[in-house]
RNA sequence: GGUCGCCUAGCUCAGCUGGUUAGAGCGCCUGCUUCACACGCAGGAGGUCGUAGGUUCGAGUCCUACGGCGACCACCA
């Protein structure tokens, strides 16, 4: 029996219970059996260190809409949750703790340190998952994964060995981006380039055996200590006479050659380039071309090495100052100018990157990028919004090898063993006891771990049990969809496509939906330093999860960022409250009418026809069923195409301005006159049920709560249960005639209201207004009149048009809607209004 | 330097494949303690759709140029 419900919507009172209950009932659990229609999606695993922010909230809301929708459509639906071990991020958290305790990881030792991180993870990791559970995200928690789980680690190992065996992984000395603070190599993607105000120093290098001086320009004078040549363009006439000569490197007094190479642009600077193969990528390559020696003058701590002579041990920036000063006193500093240049920084700690030559592991990306380009080209993977495909191609066509080794302790250790006897490398699926080449037992595992993105690149299939041929893999792979932010298109999406194709021979997902960034109400990026961060947990506590979801989804149109502020949450809560109160009205009327809770409606996926007790189906029923039908069509299409804002907008309009404003208002009148109540109730409740179902993927808590209060079957039949019970478009249920007639009714009511307002008449002493319509409209309006009068607050009469009146044609081809006011007491107003009306013609 | 996106009411934005009077939410103004809801109801004001051309019977919607804003990529000393 429906109970009395509170006047105001207070989601805090029921949300936590439902979140718990859904999990207890196992509603989110997917079946491993392949039952035909399946839908699967793997969550972008948040960092274990992570705390839920608005970006997650949007991402999860979008996931949840799609997933709940598919589930209700009867798909065997899997949303697989989990977290990422997040190499650097996590290691840094624990290292900070150690620092606070006055120790560090080196003192602790590798094994103890790893143990310590695991302890941290058990204790404070995965906060975000708990938050997700509270927010009702409908993941299958029984399949939760972590990138360092044994199974996933095996997948990582398998992939590494396979790639190595196929010669797609190699180890070598190359220029890498070194972060002196994180103390590891990082990939190109992990460096951010920032336009910085720097300087350009012009330094004179004396030519040996001549008084001439070559002037080179540099932005990093400290690297000159490691110069092993200067380069001029062979075509550059200015320096032709110096070909084959040498210069004396100032400060170091080392003789270095003048080399010819097109890398020197005669138009830039002085046309002379200093070459430091150890500390610049261009120079490194030039060094290789000209077989130049490499002199490393800066070490991993960003301090000058012994090779820097008198500058040894200085920090690189202190060295710079000293060197510039020394050059100046030697009279070799020709000039200094301001210069803007992009400076590479570590994405994580903002420290300026030091390009260093170092021995690292790389993935040869060109061969695996090619098929990854093809699957997007031929549509096997669809990227939405489509314009991102171009960005994807840009990157993939110009892709460079991927540095995958990190000098960290937290992560997947590289499965390679170095032999101390023959110095060869053994890469193996199982831990080897001896060198595969010479049999020596003196082998040691490579100390490095893999880039975090290496393991997350396997996520869609490693989580399903790959490399084993599991039932889950057969049922859910390839996954149906990936929803993520465009900011990790390269980091993650592209790598998953490459590795997915390489490992499984199939695409990892069939579609990628890239959503936008969430910004604050001023369009600013949310950041802790700006203090404009909105904590999702705060606002869900205050406004309700459904309202927050709705606020985000309403703004979630593909391609544009979402600006969100308190106003958005307030209006979304008002919407939830509106639904709440509409329900309250229905429940109250049910009680006074003695209506029993009803059995849940159609389990088929099509909308039923309105029910009638007599020969005449009330207009409002025919109309609302038709509108509902169109609403279902629109919402389904919107969700299918990831147009979440459209789904939200459509429902908003249907619920508020059709169901509440008109339908319920008209039904109130029906309940007054007490005839044919049975049919009225069954229609109303059917529409109400369908409305809740349509809303459920977007607003799960509110709809579940209301559903449980009103449905006879009660708690055993959750609205979210996996049955094919989501309303879908029914071509037979659209009733254009009813919509048309309702439009007329609405315009009559509007007109009547205007009359009343304009004449400033007290409804109680209302003069007669006369509505005159042609015959078809007249019969249509029969029986509606009382309702119209009530809504309009005017007393009206309906006559046929041949009774002859003045009026206004409102633009309906079949009907003339003519309004005449016969005011006995207010002739003046009457004629004034009539004139105005006539002007409308 | 390259690529992409955005510029529509005071604010935040919808407007899919070009088609009747350009929409929503919030804000603002007017009137309502109407027995579901003031987190409400009924009305209203407010836009030459960044600028200039072009294609078309017809353009916010397609094309070109320009201006402003933003994002991403990038080894020019």
Short mmCIF file of N, CA, C and O in Angstrom, two decimals, chain A residues 1 7 9 56 195 251 262 431-432 506 578 645 683 708 829:
data_model
loop_
_atom_site.label_atom_id
_atom_site.label_comp_id
_atom_site.label_asym_id
_atom_site.label_seq_id
_atom_site.Cartn_x
_atom_site.Cartn_y
_atom_site.Cartn_z
N UNK A 1 0.85 -1.20 0.00
CA UNK A 1 0.00 0.00 0.00
C UNK A 1 0.89 1.25 0.00
O UNK A 1 1.81 1.35 0.78
N UNK A 7 7.07 15.64 2.28
CA UNK A 7 6.76 16.73 1.37
C UNK A 7 7.96 17.11 0.52
O UNK A 7 7.84 17.46 -0.64
N UNK A 9 11.76 16.33 -1.07
CA UNK A 9 12.69 15.31 -1.53
C UNK A 9 13.97 15.34 -0.72
O UNK A 9 14.69 16.34 -0.73
N UNK A 56 35.62 12.24 -12.75
CA UNK A 56 35.18 10.86 -12.55
C UNK A 56 33.66 10.79 -12.52
O UNK A 56 33.05 9.92 -13.12
N UNK A 195 55.78 27.10 -22.79
CA UNK A 195 56.44 28.29 -23.32
C UNK A 195 57.03 29.05 -22.14
O UNK A 195 56.34 29.41 -21.20
N UNK A 251 86.61 27.54 -21.79
CA UNK A 251 86.49 27.03 -20.42
C UNK A 251 87.09 25.63 -20.26
O UNK A 251 87.70 25.33 -19.25
N UNK A 262 73.26 19.69 -42.38
CA UNK A 262 72.14 20.56 -42.73
C UNK A 262 71.29 20.92 -41.52
O UNK A 262 70.35 21.71 -41.62
N UNK A 431 60.42 -17.22 -14.18
CA UNK A 431 61.70 -16.73 -13.67
C UNK A 431 62.80 -17.74 -13.97
O UNK A 431 62.72 -18.88 -13.52
N UNK A 432 63.82 -17.34 -14.72
CA UNK A 432 64.88 -18.30 -15.07
C UNK A 432 65.89 -18.47 -13.94
O UNK A 432 66.02 -17.59 -13.09
N UNK A 506 42.27 -8.90 -31.98
CA UNK A 506 40.99 -8.21 -32.19
C UNK A 506 41.03 -6.84 -31.51
O UNK A 506 41.90 -6.58 -30.68
N UNK A 578 10.48 17.85 -8.14
CA UNK A 578 9.24 17.90 -8.93
C UNK A 578 8.71 16.48 -9.13
O UNK A 578 7.52 16.23 -8.97
N UNK A 645 23.09 14.66 -23.01
CA UNK A 645 22.38 15.91 -22.73
C UNK A 645 21.01 15.90 -23.38
O UNK A 645 20.06 16.45 -22.84
N UNK A 683 -4.27 3.93 -16.68
CA UNK A 683 -3.49 4.70 -17.64
C UNK A 683 -2.44 5.55 -16.94
O UNK A 683 -1.27 5.58 -17.33
N UNK A 708 9.65 1.37 -5.59
CA UNK A 708 9.43 0.44 -4.49
C UNK A 708 8.24 0.87 -3.64
O UNK A 708 7.60 0.04 -3.02
N UNK A 829 -13.29 46.95 -21.87
CA UNK A 829 -12.19 45.99 -21.98
C UNK A 829 -12.44 45.04 -23.13
O UNK A 829 -11.54 44.67 -23.85
#
